[in-house]
Amino acid sequence: RKEVEQDPGPFNVPEGATVAFNCTYSNSASQSFFWYRQDCRKEPKLLMSVYSSGNEDGRFTAQLNRASQYISLLIRDSKLSDSATYLCVVVHYNQGGKLIFGQGTELSVKP
Amino acid sequence: DADVTQTPRNRITKTGKRIMLECSQTKGHDRMYWYRQDPGLGLRLIYYSFDVKDINKGEISDGYSVSRQAQAKFSLSLESAIPNQTALYFCATSDTSGRAVNEQFFGPGTRLTVL
């Protein structure tokens, strides 16, 4: 079983839709959580950190459920420019703070 | 100018050849990483270095070696390339700045094809 697993994609949604991505992690010692965004054939870039209390950044909302070892990303009012692959990332400091990436979920927003 | 650069950006080589991928950064970060990305598998860590004298194996280090020539430079070598090393390779950097882990900044990637 992979340490970080994401919803299989791709997600194809119309502009303006709300879309949610899910991610589960297997190591209960995981201590930090992030969502990265990767455009086609480009490098990943940090989208947002995920905090225990949940956090919002504009149209993006991230949530963490430690008991269920589950992370989510909600995108409201999808834009064409949101089309990308979204990578779930966990870190546990007892492994030197390395980032463990999920395989990514592809989102395609259509006009 | 980009903060994290990788050379070459694309490379096609043959089985058995030695290949070096180079990474340079101007961010002043102490930590550097090498990942490979394969379709459906996400990014997997090959090697990482927390400073010039500290180099560690990652998840998939077999068949690879690294050299941290300076704080700003971290190179990845494939001593004898094989076709299943065909992948997209990313270098990344981060610093601690009082936190255990900070955002990682990635280079633009090197697309390597081994025939």
XYZ file of C-alpha atoms in Angstrom:
226
model
C 0.000 0.000 0.000
C 1.322 3.465 -0.884
C 2.004 5.741 2.028
C -0.017 8.556 0.481
C -2.956 7.789 -1.782
C -5.129 10.177 -3.730
C -8.382 9.947 -5.632
C -7.721 8.573 -9.089
C -8.358 11.149 -11.793
C -8.923 12.763 -14.042
C -11.677 15.060 -12.805
C -13.432 16.851 -15.652
C -15.630 19.711 -14.451
C -17.282 22.777 -16.001
C -16.205 26.280 -15.093
C -17.848 27.436 -11.897
C -18.151 23.958 -10.428
C -17.046 22.959 -6.970
C -14.663 20.026 -6.856
C -13.131 18.121 -3.957
C -10.023 15.976 -3.836
C -9.324 13.424 -1.164
C -6.075 12.025 0.134
C -5.313 9.384 2.756
C -2.030 8.674 4.464
C -0.950 5.540 6.263
C 1.671 6.777 8.724
C 0.050 8.145 11.855
C 3.352 9.860 12.697
C 2.849 12.244 9.774
C 3.052 15.742 11.111
C 2.807 18.269 8.300
C 0.575 18.310 5.279
C 0.518 20.250 2.043
C -1.131 20.515 -1.319
C 1.123 21.182 -4.287
C 0.005 22.056 -7.786
C 1.749 20.842 -10.919
C 0.961 22.171 -14.376
C 1.558 19.903 -17.335
C 5.278 19.173 -17.766
C 6.193 21.818 -15.199
C 7.605 21.701 -11.709
C 5.377 21.285 -8.633
C 4.652 24.435 -6.652
C 3.236 24.803 -3.178
C -0.485 25.596 -3.255
C -1.192 25.639 0.447
C -0.350 24.091 3.765
C -3.005 22.102 5.601
C -3.636 22.911 9.245
C -5.468 20.854 11.822
C -8.200 23.446 12.166
C -8.703 23.662 8.422
C -7.695 26.653 6.369
C -8.893 28.665 3.447
C -7.115 30.646 0.760
C -9.548 32.361 -1.542
C -11.470 29.690 -3.427
C -9.388 26.891 -1.923
C -10.150 25.146 1.353
C -7.969 22.467 2.895
C -8.992 20.184 5.739
C -7.245 17.598 7.849
C -8.751 14.753 9.836
C -5.976 13.180 11.893
C -8.205 10.493 13.372
C -9.112 9.212 9.917
C -5.721 10.134 8.418
C -7.446 12.013 5.682
C -6.791 15.317 3.895
C -9.024 17.140 1.484
C -8.866 20.060 -0.913
C -12.004 21.876 -2.008
C -11.967 24.241 -4.971
C -14.988 26.502 -5.371
C -16.001 28.364 -8.519
C -13.495 26.499 -10.681
C -11.578 28.494 -13.280
C -9.997 27.271 -16.493
C -6.654 28.182 -14.935
C -7.232 25.661 -12.143
C -6.583 22.848 -14.627
C -3.535 21.040 -13.278
C -2.484 18.035 -11.249
C -2.873 18.395 -7.482
C -0.379 16.577 -5.290
C -1.038 15.644 -1.697
C 2.110 15.748 0.441
C 2.817 14.557 3.977
C 5.897 14.966 6.129
C 6.995 13.135 9.239
C 9.934 14.582 11.025
C 11.188 11.231 12.295
C 12.176 10.592 8.691
C 14.242 13.727 8.462
C 11.397 15.908 7.324
C 11.200 14.357 3.880
C 8.179 15.071 1.727
C 6.128 12.044 0.719
C 4.038 12.709 -2.385
C 0.807 11.155 -3.499
C 0.540 10.208 -7.132
C -1.531 13.269 -7.936
C -5.067 13.934 -9.127
C -5.559 15.588 -12.484
C -8.183 18.299 -12.811
C -9.472 19.573 -16.131
C -11.838 22.550 -16.048
C -13.826 22.994 -19.243
C -15.572 26.129 -20.570
C 16.596 34.396 -13.471
C 15.245 31.157 -12.029
C 16.184 30.408 -8.425
C 16.653 26.666 -9.069
C 18.113 25.611 -12.388
C 18.698 22.203 -13.872
C 20.882 21.146 -16.763
C 20.307 19.623 -19.183
C 16.574 20.114 -19.641
C 16.276 17.176 -21.990
C 18.616 14.283 -22.625
C 18.436 11.156 -24.700
C 21.088 8.564 -24.052
C 21.802 4.908 -24.547
C 21.863 2.016 -22.131
C 25.146 1.762 -20.267
C 26.148 5.399 -20.630
C 27.118 7.533 -17.659
C 24.902 10.571 -17.221
C 25.145 13.531 -14.867
C 22.274 15.866 -14.113
C 23.163 19.124 -12.478
C 21.243 21.404 -10.168
C 22.146 24.893 -9.004
C 20.289 27.235 -6.694
C 20.595 30.891 -5.801
C 18.138 30.773 -2.902
C 20.814 30.193 -0.276
C 18.993 27.113 0.986
C 20.870 24.445 2.869
C 18.741 21.478 1.866
C 18.636 19.979 -1.609
C 16.781 16.996 -3.035
C 16.571 14.862 -6.152
C 13.260 13.282 -7.194
C 12.078 11.315 -10.153
C 8.543 11.410 -11.466
C 6.908 8.602 -13.386
C 3.319 8.525 -14.643
C 0.973 7.164 -11.978
C 3.692 7.002 -9.331
C 4.095 10.595 -8.292
C 7.427 12.007 -7.167
C 9.823 9.660 -5.448
C 12.863 10.790 -3.514
C 16.225 9.553 -4.795
C 18.729 11.369 -2.561
C 18.710 14.357 -0.269
C 21.321 16.534 1.358
C 20.848 18.715 4.419
C 24.214 20.380 3.964
C 27.454 19.842 2.074
C 28.630 17.081 4.411
C 25.282 15.396 4.920
C 23.968 13.197 2.112
C 21.256 10.605 2.551
C 19.600 7.944 0.462
C 15.978 8.345 -0.366
C 13.330 5.862 -1.342
C 14.895 4.753 -4.642
C 18.659 5.375 -4.572
C 19.801 2.175 -6.297
C 21.516 2.940 -9.593
C 22.100 6.587 -8.659
C 24.799 8.571 -6.894
C 25.042 12.226 -5.917
C 27.596 14.868 -5.162
C 27.090 18.060 -3.189
C 29.910 20.160 -4.538
C 28.870 23.290 -2.708
C 25.865 24.600 -0.863
C 24.436 25.775 -4.158
C 25.160 22.702 -6.276
C 23.843 19.163 -6.114
C 24.420 16.749 -8.988
C 22.852 13.381 -9.703
C 24.715 10.674 -11.608
C 23.547 7.553 -13.329
C 26.697 5.462 -13.570
C 25.284 3.066 -16.146
C 21.915 4.191 -17.416
C 19.157 1.664 -18.031
C 15.799 2.120 -19.795
C 13.729 2.021 -16.592
C 15.538 5.167 -15.482
C 13.650 7.026 -18.189
C 11.717 9.636 -16.229
C 11.313 13.298 -15.374
C 13.886 14.326 -12.758
C 13.405 17.247 -10.406
C 15.809 18.976 -8.095
C 14.368 20.861 -5.123
C 15.607 23.034 -2.289
C 14.353 24.090 1.098
C 15.657 25.716 4.233
C 14.850 25.371 7.887
C 14.493 28.981 8.995
C 13.529 27.878 12.469
C 10.953 25.358 11.264
C 11.497 21.647 10.830
C 10.482 21.738 7.218
C 9.639 24.521 4.850
C 8.261 24.767 1.388
C 10.317 23.001 -1.245
C 11.181 24.903 -4.400
C 11.595 22.836 -7.516
C 13.720 23.275 -10.580
C 12.131 23.034 -14.035
C 12.987 19.351 -14.415
C 15.162 17.242 -16.690
C 13.459 14.846 -19.054
C 15.748 11.840 -19.447
C 15.203 9.093 -21.983
C 17.374 5.973 -21.920
C 17.174 3.920 -25.085
